PDB file of C-alpha atoms in Angstrom:
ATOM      1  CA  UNK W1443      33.142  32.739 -22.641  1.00  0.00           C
ATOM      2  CA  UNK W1444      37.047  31.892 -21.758  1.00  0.00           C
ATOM      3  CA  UNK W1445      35.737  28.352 -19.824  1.00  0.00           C
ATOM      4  CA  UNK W1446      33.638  27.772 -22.957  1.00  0.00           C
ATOM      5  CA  UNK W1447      36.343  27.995 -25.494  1.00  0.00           C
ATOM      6  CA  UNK W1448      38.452  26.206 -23.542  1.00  0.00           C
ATOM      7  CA  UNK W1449      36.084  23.328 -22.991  1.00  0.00           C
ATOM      8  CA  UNK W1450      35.395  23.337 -26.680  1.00  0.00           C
ATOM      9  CA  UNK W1451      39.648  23.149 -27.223  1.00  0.00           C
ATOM     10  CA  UNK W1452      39.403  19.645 -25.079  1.00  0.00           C
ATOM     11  CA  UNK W1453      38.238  17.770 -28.469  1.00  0.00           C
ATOM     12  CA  UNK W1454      40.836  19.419 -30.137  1.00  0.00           C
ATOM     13  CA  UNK W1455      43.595  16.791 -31.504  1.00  0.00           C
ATOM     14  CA  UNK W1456      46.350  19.120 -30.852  1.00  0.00           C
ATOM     15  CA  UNK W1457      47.701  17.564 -27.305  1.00  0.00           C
ATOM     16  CA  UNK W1458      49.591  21.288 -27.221  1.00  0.00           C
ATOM     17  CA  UNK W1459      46.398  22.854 -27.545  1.00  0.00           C
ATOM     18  CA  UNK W1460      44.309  20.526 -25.006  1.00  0.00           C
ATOM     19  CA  UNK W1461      46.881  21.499 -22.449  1.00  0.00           C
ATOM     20  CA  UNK W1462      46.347  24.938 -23.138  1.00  0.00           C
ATOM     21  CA  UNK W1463      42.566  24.629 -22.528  1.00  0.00           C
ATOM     22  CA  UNK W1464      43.182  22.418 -19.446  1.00  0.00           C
ATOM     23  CA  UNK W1465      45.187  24.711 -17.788  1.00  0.00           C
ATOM     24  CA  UNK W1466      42.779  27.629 -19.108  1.00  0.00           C
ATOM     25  CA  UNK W1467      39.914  25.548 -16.681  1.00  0.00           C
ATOM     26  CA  UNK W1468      42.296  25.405 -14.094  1.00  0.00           C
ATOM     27  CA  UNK W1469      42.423  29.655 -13.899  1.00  0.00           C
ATOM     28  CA  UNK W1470      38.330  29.449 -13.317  1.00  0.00           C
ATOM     29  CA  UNK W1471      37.659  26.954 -10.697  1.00  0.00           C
ATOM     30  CA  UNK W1472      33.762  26.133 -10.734  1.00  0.00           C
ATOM     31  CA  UNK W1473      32.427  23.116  -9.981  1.00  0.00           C
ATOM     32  CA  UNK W1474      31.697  22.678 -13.860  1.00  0.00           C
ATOM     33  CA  UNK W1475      35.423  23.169 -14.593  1.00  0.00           C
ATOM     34  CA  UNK W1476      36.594  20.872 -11.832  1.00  0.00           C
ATOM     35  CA  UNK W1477      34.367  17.905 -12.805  1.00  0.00           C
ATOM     36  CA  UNK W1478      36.127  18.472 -16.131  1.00  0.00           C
ATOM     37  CA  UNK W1479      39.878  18.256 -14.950  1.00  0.00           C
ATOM     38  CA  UNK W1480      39.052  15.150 -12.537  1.00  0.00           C
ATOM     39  CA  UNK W1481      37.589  13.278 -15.861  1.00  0.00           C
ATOM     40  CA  UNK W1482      40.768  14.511 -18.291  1.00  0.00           C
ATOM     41  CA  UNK W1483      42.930  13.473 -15.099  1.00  0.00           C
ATOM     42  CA  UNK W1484      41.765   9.913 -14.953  1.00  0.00           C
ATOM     43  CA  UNK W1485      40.661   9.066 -18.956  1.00  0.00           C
ATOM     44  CA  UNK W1486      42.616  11.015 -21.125  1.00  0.00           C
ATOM     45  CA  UNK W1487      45.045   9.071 -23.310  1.00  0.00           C
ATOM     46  CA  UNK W1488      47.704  12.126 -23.691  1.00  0.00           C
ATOM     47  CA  UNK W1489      50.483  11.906 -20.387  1.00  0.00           C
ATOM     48  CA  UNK W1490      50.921  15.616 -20.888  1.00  0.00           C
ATOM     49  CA  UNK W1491      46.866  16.259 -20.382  1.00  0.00           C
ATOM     50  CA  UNK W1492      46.654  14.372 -17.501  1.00  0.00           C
ATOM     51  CA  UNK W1493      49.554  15.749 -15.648  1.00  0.00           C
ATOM     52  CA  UNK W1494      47.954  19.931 -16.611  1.00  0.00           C
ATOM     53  CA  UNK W1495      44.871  18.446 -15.201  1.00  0.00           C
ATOM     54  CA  UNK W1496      46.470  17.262 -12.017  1.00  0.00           C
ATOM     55  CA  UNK W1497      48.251  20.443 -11.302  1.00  0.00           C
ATOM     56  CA  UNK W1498      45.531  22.344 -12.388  1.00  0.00           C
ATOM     57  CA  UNK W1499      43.221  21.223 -10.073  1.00  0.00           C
ATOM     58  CA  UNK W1500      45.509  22.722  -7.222  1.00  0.00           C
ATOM     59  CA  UNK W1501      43.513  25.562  -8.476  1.00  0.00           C
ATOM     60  CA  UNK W1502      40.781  24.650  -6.102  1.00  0.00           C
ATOM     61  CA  UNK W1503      40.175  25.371  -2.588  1.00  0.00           C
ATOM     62  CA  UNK W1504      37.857  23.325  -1.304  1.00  0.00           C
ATOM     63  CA  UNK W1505      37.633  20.018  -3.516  1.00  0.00           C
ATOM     64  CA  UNK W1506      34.958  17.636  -4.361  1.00  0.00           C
ATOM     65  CA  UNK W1507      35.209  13.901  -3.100  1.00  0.00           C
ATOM     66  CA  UNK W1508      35.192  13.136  -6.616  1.00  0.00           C
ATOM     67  CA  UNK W1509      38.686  15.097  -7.177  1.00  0.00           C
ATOM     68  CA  UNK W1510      40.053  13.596  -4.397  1.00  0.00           C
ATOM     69  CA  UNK W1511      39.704  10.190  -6.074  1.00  0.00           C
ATOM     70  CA  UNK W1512      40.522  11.584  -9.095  1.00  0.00           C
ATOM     71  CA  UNK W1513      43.872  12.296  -7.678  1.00  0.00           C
ATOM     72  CA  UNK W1514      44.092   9.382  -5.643  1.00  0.00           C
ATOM     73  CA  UNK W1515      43.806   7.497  -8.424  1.00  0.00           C
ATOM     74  CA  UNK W1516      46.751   9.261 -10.533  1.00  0.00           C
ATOM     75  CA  UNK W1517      48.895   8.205  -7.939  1.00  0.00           C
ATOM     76  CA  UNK W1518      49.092   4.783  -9.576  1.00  0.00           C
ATOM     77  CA  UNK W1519      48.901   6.221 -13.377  1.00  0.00           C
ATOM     78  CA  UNK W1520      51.695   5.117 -15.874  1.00  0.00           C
ATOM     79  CA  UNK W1521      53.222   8.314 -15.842  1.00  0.00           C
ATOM     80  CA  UNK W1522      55.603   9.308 -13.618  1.00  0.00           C
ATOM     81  CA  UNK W1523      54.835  13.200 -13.905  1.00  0.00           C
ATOM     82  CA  UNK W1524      51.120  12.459 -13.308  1.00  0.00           C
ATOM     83  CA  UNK W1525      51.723  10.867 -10.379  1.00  0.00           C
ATOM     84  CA  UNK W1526      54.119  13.506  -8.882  1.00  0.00           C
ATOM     85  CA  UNK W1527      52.192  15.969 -10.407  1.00  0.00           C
ATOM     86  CA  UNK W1528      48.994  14.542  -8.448  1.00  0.00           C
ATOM     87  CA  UNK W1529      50.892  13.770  -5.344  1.00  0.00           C
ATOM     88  CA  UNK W1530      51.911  17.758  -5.043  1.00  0.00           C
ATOM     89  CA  UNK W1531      48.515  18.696  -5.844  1.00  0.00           C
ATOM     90  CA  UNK W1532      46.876  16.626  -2.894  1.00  0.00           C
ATOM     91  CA  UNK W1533      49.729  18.055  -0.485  1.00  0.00           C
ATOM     92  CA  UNK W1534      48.830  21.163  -1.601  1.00  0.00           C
ATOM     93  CA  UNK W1535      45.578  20.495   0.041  1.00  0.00           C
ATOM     94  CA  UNK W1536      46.535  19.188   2.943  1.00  0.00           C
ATOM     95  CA  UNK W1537      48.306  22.050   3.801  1.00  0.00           C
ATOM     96  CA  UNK W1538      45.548  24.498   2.761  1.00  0.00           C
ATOM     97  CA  UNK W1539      42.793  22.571   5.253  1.00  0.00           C
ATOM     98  CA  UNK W1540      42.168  22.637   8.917  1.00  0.00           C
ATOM     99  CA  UNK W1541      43.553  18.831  10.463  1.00  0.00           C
ATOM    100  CA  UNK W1542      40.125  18.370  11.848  1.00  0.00           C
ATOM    101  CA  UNK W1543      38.282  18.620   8.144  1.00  0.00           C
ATOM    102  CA  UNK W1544      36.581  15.836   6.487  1.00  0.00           C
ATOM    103  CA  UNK W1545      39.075  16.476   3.440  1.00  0.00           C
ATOM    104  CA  UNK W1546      41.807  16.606   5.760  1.00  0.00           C
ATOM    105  CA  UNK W1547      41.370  13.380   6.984  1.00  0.00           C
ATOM    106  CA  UNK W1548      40.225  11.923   3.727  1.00  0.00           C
ATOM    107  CA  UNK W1549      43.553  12.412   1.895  1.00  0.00           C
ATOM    108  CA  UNK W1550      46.024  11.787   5.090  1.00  0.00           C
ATOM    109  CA  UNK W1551      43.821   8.362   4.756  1.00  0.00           C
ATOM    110  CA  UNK W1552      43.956   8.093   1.125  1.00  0.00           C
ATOM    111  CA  UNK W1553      47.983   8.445   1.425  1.00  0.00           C
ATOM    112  CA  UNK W1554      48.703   6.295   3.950  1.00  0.00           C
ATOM    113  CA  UNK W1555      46.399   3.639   2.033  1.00  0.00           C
ATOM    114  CA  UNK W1556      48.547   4.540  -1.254  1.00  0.00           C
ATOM    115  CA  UNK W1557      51.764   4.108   0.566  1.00  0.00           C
ATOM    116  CA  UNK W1558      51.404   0.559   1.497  1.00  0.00           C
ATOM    117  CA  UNK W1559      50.022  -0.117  -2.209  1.00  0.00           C
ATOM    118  CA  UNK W1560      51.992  -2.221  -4.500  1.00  0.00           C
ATOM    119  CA  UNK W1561      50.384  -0.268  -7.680  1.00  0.00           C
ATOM    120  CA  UNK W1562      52.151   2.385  -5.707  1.00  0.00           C
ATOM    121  CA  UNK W1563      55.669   2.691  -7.500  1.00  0.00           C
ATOM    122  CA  UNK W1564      58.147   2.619  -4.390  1.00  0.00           C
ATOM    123  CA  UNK W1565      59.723   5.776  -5.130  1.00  0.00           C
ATOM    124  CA  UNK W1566      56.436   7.237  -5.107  1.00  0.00           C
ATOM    125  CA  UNK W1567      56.250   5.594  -1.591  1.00  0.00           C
ATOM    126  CA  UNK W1568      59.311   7.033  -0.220  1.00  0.00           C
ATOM    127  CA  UNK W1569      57.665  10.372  -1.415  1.00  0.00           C
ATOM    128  CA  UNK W1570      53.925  10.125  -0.092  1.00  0.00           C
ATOM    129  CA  UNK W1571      55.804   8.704   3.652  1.00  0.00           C
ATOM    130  CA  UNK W1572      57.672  12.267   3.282  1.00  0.00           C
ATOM    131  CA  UNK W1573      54.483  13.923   3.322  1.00  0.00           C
ATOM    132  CA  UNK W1574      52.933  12.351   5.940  1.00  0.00           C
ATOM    133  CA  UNK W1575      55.966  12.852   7.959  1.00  0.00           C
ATOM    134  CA  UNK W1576      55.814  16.291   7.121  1.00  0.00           C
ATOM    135  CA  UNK W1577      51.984  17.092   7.708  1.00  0.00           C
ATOM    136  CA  UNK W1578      53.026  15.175  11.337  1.00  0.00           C
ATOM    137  CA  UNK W1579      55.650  17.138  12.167  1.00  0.00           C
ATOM    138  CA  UNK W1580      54.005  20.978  11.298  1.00  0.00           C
ATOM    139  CA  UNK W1581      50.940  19.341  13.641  1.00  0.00           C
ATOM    140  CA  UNK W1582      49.943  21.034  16.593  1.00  0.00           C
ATOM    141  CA  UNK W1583      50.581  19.086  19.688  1.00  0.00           C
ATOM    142  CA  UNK W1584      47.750  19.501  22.049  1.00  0.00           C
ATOM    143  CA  UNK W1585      48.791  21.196  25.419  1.00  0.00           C
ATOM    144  CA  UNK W1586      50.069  19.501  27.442  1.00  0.00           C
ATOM    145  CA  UNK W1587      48.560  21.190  31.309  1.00  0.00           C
ATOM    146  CA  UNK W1588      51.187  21.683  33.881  1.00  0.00           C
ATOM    147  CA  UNK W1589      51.997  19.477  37.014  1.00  0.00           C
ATOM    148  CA  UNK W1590      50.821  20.731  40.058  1.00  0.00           C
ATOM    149  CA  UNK W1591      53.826  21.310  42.190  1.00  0.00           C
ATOM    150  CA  UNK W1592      53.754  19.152  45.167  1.00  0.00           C
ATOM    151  CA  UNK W1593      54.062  21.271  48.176  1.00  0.00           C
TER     152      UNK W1593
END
């Protein structure tokens, strides 16, 4: 009932009251609600929509391919909240997955292609190269075995 009144508040004309339902979605994550927020993410005209839909889809714990492109491609919107706001959501992610997944891979690729992007705002840049540099230093390092003492 609370997913379908909120879904019914996205055609409101209130922008207040369309980021009110959009972060409503965000508080049920289904795949109905998520297809939702990657649409408002990447078509809706109101900066303050798009940015709720970006952090609301941190909601999620296992996105679709479809919200990772959603968020990929906020990383080049007009606004600078969406794109920070999209940025945080997809390191969110990262951090949340295993470094062998398909997703994990998928947006440590999707970065590195936005950071040498020149839709990519630099100071965006400077920020995604942080959070590569971050994901690479919290890695693992695979064991290294020990040197067999020469006797």
């Amino acid at each position: 009932e609370q997913i379908a009144e909120a879904m019914a508040q996205l055609n409101n004309s209130n922008q207040e009251e369309r980021v009110e339902a959009v972060e409503q979605l965000g508080a049920y994550p289904n795949p109905e609600t998520e297809a939702t927020l990657g649409q408002l993410l990447t078509t809706d005209a109101s900066p303050e929509v798009r940015n709720a839909a970006a952090l609301s889809l941190g909601s999620l714990d296992e996105p679709s391919e479809a919200t990772l492109s959603a968020l990929m491609a906020a990383l080049e919107d007009q606004n600078e909240d969406v794109r920070f706001s999209a940025l945080s959501t997809l390191e969110d992610y990262l951090l949340g997955q295993e470094e062998d997944s398909p997703n994990y891979r998928r947006i440590k690729d999707g970065l590195r292609l936005k950071a040498g992007s020149r839709s990519v705002p630099d100071e965006l840049k400077e920020s995604i190269n942080e959070v590569l540099r971050d994901q690479e230093s919290m890695a693992v390092p695979e064991a290294v075995p020990e040197a067999e003492p020469d006797n």
